[in-house]
XYZ file of N, CA and C in Angstrom:
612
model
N 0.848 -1.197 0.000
C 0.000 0.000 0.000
C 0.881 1.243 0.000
N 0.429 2.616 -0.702
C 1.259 3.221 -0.884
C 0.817 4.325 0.232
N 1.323 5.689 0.075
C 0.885 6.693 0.626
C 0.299 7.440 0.395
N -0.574 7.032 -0.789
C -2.229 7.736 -1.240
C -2.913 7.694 -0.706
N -4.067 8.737 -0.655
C -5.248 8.264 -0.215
C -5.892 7.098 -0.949
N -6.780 6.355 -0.282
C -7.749 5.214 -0.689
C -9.082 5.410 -0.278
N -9.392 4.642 -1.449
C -10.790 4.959 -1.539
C -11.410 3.712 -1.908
N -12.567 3.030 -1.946
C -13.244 1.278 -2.098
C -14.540 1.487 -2.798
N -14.141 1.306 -4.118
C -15.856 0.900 -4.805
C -15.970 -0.524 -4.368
N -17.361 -0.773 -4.186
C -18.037 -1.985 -3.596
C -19.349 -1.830 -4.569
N -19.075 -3.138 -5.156
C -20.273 -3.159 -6.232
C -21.436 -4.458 -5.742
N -22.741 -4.300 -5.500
C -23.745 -4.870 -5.417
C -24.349 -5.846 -6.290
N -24.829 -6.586 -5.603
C -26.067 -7.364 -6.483
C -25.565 -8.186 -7.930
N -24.374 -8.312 -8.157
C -23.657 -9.439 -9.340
C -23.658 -10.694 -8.448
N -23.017 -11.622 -9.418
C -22.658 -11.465 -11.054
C -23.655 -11.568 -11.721
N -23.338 -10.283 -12.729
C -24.239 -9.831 -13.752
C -23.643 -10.204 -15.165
N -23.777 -11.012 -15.962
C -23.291 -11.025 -17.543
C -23.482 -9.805 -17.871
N -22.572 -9.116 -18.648
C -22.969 -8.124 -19.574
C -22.641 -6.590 -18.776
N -22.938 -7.113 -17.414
C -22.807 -5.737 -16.909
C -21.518 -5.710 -15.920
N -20.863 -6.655 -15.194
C -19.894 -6.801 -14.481
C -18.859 -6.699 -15.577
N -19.267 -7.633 -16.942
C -18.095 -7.683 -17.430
C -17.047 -6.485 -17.567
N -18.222 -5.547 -17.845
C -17.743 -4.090 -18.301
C -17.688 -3.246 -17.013
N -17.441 -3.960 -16.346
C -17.158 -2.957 -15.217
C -15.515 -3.360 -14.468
N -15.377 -4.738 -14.961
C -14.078 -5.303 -14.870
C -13.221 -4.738 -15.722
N -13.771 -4.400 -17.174
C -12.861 -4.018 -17.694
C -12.412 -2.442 -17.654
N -13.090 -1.332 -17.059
C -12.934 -0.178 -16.375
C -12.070 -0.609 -15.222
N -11.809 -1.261 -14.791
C -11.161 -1.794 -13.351
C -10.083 -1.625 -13.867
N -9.840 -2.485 -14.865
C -8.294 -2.994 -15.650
C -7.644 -2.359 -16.384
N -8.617 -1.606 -17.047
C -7.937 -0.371 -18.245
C -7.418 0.797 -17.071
N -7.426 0.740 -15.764
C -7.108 2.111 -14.748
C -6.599 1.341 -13.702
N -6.322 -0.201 -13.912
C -4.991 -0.932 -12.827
C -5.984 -0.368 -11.308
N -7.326 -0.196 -11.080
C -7.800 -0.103 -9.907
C -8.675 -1.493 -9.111
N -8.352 -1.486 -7.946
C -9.109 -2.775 -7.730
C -10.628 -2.344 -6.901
N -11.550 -3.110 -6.586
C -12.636 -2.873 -5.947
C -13.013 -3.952 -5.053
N -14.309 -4.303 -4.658
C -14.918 -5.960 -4.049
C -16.410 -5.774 -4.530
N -16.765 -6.758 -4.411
C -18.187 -7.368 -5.087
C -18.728 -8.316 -4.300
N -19.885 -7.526 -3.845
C -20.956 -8.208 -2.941
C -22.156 -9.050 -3.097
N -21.685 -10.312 -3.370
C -22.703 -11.221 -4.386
C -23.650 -11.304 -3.589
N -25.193 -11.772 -4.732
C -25.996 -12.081 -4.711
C -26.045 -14.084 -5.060
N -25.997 -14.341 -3.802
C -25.787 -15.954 -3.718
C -26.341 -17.334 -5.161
N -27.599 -16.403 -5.269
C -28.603 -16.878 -6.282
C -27.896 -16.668 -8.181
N -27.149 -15.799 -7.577
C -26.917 -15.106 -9.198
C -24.728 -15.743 -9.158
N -25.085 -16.627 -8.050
C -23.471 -17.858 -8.641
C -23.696 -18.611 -9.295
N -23.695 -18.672 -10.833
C -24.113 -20.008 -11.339
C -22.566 -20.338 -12.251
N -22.480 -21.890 -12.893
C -21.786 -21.640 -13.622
C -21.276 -20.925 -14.697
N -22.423 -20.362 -14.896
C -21.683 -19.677 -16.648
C -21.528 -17.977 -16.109
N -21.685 -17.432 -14.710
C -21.001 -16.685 -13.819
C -19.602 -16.630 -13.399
N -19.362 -17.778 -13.138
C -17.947 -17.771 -12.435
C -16.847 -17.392 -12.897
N -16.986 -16.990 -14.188
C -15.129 -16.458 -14.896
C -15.923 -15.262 -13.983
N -16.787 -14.176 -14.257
C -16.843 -12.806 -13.644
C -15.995 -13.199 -12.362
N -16.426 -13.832 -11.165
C -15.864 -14.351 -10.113
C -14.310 -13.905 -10.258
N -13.934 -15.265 -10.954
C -12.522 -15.311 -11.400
C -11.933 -14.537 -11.686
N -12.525 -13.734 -12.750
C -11.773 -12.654 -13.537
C -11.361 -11.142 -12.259
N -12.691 -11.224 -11.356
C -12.641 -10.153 -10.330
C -11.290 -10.497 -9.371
N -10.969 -11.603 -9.169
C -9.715 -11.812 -8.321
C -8.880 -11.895 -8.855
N -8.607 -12.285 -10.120
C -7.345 -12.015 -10.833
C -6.763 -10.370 -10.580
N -7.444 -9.507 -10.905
C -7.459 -8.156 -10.487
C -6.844 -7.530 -9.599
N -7.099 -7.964 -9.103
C -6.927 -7.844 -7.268
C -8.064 -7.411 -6.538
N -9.426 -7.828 -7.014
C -10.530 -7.289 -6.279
C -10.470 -8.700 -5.339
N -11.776 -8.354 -4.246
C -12.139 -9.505 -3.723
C -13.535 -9.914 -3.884
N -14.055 -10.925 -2.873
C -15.277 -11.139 -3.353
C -16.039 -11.668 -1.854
N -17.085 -10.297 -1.290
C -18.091 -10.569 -0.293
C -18.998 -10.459 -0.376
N -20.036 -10.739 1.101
C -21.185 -11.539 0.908
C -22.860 -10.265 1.043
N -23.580 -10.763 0.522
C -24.770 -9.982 -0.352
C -25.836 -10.795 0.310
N -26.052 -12.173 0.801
C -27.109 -12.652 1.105
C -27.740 -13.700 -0.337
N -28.256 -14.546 -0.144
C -28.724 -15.732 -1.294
C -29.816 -14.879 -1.906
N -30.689 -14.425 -1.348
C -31.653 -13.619 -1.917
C -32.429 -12.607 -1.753
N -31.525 -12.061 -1.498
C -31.528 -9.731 -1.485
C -32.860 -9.652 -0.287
N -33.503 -10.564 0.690
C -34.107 -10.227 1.276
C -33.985 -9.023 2.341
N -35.343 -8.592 2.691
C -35.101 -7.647 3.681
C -34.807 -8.638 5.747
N -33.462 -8.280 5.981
C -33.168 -9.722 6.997
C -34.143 -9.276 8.215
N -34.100 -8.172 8.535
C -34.982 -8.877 9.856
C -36.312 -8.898 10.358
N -37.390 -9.396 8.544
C -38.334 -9.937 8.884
C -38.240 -11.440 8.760
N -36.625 -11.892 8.859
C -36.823 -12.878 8.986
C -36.188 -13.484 9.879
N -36.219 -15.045 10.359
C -36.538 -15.896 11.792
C -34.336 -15.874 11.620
N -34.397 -16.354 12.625
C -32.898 -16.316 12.987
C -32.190 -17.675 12.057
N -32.775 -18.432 11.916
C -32.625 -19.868 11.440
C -32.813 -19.209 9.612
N -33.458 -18.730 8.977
C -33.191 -17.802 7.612
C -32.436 -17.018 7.401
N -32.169 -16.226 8.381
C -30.679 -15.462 8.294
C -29.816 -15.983 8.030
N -29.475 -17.156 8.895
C -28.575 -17.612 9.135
C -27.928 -18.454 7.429
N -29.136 -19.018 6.810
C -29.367 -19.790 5.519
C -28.739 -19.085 4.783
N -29.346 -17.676 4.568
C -28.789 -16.260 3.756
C -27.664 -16.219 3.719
N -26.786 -16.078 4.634
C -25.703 -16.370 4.126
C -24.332 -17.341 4.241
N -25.060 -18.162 4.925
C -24.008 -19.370 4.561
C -24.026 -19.939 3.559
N -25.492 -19.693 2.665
C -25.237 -20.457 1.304
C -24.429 -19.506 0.330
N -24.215 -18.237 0.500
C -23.769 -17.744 -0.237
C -22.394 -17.084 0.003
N -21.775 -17.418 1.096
C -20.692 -17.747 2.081
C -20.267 -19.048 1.030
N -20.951 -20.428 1.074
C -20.496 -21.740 0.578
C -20.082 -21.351 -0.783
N -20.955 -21.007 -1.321
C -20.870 -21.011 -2.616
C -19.719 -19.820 -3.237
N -19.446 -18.621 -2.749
C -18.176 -18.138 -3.013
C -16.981 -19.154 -2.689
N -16.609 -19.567 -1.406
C -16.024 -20.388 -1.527
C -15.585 -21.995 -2.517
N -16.684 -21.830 -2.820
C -16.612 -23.394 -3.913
C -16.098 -22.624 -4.913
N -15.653 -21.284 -5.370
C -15.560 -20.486 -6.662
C -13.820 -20.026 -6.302
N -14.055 -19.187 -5.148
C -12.486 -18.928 -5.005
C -11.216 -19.387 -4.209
N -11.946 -20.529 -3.376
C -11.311 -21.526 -2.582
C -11.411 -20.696 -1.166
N -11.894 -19.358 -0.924
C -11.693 -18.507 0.533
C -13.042 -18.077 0.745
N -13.407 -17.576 1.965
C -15.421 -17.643 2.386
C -14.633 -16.072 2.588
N -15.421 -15.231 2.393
C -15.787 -13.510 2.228
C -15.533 -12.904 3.880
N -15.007 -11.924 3.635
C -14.667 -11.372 5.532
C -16.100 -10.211 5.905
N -16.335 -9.903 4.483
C -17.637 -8.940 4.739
C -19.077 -9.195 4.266
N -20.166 -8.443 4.851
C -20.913 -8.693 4.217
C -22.036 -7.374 4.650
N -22.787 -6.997 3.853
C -23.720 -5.821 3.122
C -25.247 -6.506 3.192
N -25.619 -5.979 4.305
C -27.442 -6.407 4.306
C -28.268 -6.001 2.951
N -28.895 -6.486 2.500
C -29.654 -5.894 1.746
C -30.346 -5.209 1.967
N -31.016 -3.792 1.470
C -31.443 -2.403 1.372
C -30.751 -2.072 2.762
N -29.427 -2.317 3.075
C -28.880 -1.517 4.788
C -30.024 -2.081 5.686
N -30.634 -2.861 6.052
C -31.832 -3.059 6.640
C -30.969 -4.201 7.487
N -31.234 -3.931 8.618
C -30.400 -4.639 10.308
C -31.154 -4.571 11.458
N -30.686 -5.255 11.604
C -31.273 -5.441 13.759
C -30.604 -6.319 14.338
N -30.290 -6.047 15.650
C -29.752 -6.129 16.531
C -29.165 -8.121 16.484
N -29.900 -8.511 15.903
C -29.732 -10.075 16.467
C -28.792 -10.395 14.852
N -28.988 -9.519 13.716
C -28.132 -9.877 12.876
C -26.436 -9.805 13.323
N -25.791 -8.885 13.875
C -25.057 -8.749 14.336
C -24.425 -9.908 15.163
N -25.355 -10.300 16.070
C -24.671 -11.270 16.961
C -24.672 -13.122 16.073
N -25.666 -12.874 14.895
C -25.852 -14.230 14.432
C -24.531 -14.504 13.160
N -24.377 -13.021 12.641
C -23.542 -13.337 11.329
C -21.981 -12.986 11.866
N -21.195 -13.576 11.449
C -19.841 -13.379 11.782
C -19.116 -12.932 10.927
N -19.396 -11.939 10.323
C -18.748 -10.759 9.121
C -19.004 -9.337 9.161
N -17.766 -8.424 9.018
C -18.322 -7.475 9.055
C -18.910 -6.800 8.566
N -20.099 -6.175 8.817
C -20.873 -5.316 8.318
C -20.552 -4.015 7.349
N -20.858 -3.775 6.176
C -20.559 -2.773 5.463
C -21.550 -2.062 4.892
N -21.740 -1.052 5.163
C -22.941 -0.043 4.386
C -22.048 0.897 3.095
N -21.618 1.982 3.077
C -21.429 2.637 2.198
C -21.895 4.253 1.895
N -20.830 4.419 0.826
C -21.797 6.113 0.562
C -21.913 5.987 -0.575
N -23.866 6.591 -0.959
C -24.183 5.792 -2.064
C -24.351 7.034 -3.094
N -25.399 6.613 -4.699
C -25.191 7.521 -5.395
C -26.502 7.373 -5.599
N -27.500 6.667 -5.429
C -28.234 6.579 -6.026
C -28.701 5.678 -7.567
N -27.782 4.540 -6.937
C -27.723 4.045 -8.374
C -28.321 2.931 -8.911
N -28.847 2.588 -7.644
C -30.147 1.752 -8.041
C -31.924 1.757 -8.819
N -31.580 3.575 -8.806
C -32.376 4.112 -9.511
C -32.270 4.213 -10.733
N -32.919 3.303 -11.655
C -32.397 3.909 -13.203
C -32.466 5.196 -13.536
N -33.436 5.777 -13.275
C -33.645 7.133 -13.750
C -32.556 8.441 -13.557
N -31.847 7.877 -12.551
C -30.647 8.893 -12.158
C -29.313 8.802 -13.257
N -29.364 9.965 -13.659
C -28.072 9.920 -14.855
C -26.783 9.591 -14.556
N -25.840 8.956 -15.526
C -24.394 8.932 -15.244
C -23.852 10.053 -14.577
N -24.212 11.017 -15.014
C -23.633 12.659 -14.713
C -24.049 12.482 -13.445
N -24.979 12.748 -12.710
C -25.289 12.729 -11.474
C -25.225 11.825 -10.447
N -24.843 10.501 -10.611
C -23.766 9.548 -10.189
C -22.652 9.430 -10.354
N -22.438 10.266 -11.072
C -20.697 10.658 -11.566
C -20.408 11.703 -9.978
N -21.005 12.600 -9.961
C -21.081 13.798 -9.177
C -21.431 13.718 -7.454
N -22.336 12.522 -6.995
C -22.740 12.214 -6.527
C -21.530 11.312 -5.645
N -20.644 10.332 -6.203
C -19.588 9.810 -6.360
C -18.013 10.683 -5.537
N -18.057 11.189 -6.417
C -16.839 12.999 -6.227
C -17.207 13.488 -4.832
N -18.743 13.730 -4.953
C -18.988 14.902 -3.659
C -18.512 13.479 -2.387
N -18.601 12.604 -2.789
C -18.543 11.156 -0.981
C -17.245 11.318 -1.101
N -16.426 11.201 -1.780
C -14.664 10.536 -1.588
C -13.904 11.587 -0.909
N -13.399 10.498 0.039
C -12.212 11.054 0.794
C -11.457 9.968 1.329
N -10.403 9.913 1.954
C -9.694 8.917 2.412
C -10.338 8.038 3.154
N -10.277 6.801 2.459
C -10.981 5.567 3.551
C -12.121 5.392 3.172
N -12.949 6.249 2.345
C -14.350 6.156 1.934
C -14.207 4.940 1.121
N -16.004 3.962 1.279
C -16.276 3.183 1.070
C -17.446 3.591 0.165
N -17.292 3.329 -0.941
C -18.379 3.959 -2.460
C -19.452 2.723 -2.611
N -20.885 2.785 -2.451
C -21.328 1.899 -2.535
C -22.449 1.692 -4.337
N -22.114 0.966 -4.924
C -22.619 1.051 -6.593
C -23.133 -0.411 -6.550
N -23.614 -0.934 -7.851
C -24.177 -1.933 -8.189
C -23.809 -2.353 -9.768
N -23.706 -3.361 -9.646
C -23.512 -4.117 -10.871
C -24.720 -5.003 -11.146
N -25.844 -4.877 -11.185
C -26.992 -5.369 -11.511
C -27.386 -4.641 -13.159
N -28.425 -5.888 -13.521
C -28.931 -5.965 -14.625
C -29.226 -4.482 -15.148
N -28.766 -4.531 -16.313
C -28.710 -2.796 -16.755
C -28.507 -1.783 -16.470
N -27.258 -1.756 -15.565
C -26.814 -0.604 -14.929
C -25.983 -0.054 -15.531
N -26.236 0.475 -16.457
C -25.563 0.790 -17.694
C -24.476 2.331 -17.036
N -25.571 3.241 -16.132
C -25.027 4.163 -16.006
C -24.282 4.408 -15.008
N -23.794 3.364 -13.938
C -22.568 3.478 -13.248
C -21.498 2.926 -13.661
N -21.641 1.724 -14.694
C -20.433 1.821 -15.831
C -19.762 3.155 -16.111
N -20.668 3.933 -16.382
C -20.680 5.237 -16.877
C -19.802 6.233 -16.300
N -20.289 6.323 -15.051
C -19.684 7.030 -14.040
C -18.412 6.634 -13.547
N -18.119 5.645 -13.260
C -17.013 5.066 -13.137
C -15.781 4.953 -13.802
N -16.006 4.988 -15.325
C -15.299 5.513 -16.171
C -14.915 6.877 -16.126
N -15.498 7.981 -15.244
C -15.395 9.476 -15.148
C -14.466 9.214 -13.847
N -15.120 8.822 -12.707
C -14.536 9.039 -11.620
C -13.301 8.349 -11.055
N -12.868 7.424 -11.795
C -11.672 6.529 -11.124
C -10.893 7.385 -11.861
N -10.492 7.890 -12.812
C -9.262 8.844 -13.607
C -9.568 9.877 -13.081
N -10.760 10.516 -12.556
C -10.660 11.714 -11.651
C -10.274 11.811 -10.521
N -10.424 11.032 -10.086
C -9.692 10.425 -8.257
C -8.515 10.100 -8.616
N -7.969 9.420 -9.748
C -6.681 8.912 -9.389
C -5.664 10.059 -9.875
N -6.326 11.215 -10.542
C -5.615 12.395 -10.409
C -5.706 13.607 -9.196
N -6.434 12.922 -8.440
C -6.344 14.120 -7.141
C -5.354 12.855 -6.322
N -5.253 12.078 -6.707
C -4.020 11.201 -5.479
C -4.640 10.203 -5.063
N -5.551 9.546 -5.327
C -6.490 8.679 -4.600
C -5.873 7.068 -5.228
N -5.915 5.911 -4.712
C -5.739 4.827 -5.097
C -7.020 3.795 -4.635
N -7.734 2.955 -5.370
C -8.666 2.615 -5.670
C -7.988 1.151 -4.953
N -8.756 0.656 -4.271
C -8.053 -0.265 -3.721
C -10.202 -1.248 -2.849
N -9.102 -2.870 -2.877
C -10.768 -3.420 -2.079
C -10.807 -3.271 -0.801
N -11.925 -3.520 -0.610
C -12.481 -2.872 0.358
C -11.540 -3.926 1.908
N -10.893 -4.757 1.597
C -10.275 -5.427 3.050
C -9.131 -4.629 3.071
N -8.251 -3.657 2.040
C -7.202 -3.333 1.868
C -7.159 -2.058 2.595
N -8.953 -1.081 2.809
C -8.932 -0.082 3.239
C -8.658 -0.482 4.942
N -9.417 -1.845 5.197
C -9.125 -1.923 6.543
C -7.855 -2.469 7.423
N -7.143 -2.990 5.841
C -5.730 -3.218 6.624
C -4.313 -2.348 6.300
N -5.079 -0.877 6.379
C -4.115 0.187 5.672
C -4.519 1.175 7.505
N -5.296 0.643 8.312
C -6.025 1.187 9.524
C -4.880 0.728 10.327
N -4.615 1.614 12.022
C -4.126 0.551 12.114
C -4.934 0.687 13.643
N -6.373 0.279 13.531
C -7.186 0.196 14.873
C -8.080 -0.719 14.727
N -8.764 -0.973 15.511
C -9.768 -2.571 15.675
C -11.177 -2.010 15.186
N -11.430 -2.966 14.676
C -13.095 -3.612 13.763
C -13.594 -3.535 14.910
N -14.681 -3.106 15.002
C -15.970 -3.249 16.026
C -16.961 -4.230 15.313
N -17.591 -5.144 15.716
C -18.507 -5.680 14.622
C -19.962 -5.713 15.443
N -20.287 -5.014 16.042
C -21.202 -4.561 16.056
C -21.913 -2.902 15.065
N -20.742 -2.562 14.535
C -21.208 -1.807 13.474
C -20.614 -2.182 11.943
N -21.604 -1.201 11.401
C -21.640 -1.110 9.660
C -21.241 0.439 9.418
N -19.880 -0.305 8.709
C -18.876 0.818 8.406
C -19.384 1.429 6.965
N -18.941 2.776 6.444
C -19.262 3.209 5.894
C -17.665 3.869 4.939
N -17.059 4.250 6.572
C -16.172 4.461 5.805
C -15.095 3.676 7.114
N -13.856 3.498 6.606
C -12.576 3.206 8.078
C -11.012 3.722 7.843
């Protein structure tokens, strides 16, 4: 790690054909790395080069939950399902089980914490789960969050055409104010103080 600032895109809701691909390859054409917070359901085989291709990189790969539910309308024994299957199943892909993991819609309570044994990650977002919100204004949206240690939270889901978009603007714009794009375990082992895991970091 150098003596830049760092900064962690964390991309949501993949692997996506079509849309990760091209977001890997923005990764690679700017030598920046990120992590990717799968969606357990969406590991299949004809997925897994994305997988692959993301760790070749130097990204990593954490956990999203099997199926984007909202967790705590559900029983402790479903939580628990949520993500160990999708805990297992990264592992069957990269040979290592994920150190983090991202509730779906940020939605928590108290007993998730004590049931899941990963840390919690929220993010600063852009709005980009909204189609209707332009590249430009997820471009901008993006810029106004970053600062050292910030944790960028985006999505690589089905037709997200326009944080491709943005991303292509903002990693050559950051990496000319000094910033190094780095995954998201790299921001926490560039720290040199202790994980609480009773919270969801945003930024560290």
């Amino acid at each position: 790690m150098s003596d830049k600032k760092i900064i962690s895109l964390t991309f949501d809701d993949g692997p996506t054909i079509g849309i990760t691909d091209q977001v890997l390859d923005v990764l690679e054409k700017y030598n920046a790395r990120a992590s990717f917070f799968l969606i357990g359901q969406q590991i299949k085989p004809e997925t897994e080069y994305l997988i692959k291709r993301a760790l070749s990189l130097g990204c990593t790969i954490e956990n999203h939950t099997k199926t984007h539910p909202s967790m705590p309308k559900l029983s402790d024994e479903e939580i628990l399902m949520e993500v160990k299957y999708t805990t297992d199943k990264i592992e069957e892909v990269t040979g290592e089980k994920p150190k983090f993991f991202r509730p779906p819609y940020i939605d928590v309570d108290d007993r998730m914490f004590d049931l899941i044994d990963l840390t919690f990650i929220c993010g600063r977002g852009c709005d980009d789960w909204v189609m209707e919100v332009s590249a430009e204004e997820r471009t901008r949206k993006i810029l106004d969050a970053a600062e050292d240690g910030a944790i960028i939270l985006v999505h690589d889901m089905e037709g997200n055409v326009n944080t491709i978009e943005a991303i292509k603007t903002v990693i050559p714009t950051l990496m000319a104010e000094g910033y190094e794009f780095v995954n998201v375990r790299e921001i926490f082992e560039a720290r040199d103080k202790a994980i609480d895991h009773k919270v969801m970091y945003s930024e560290f």
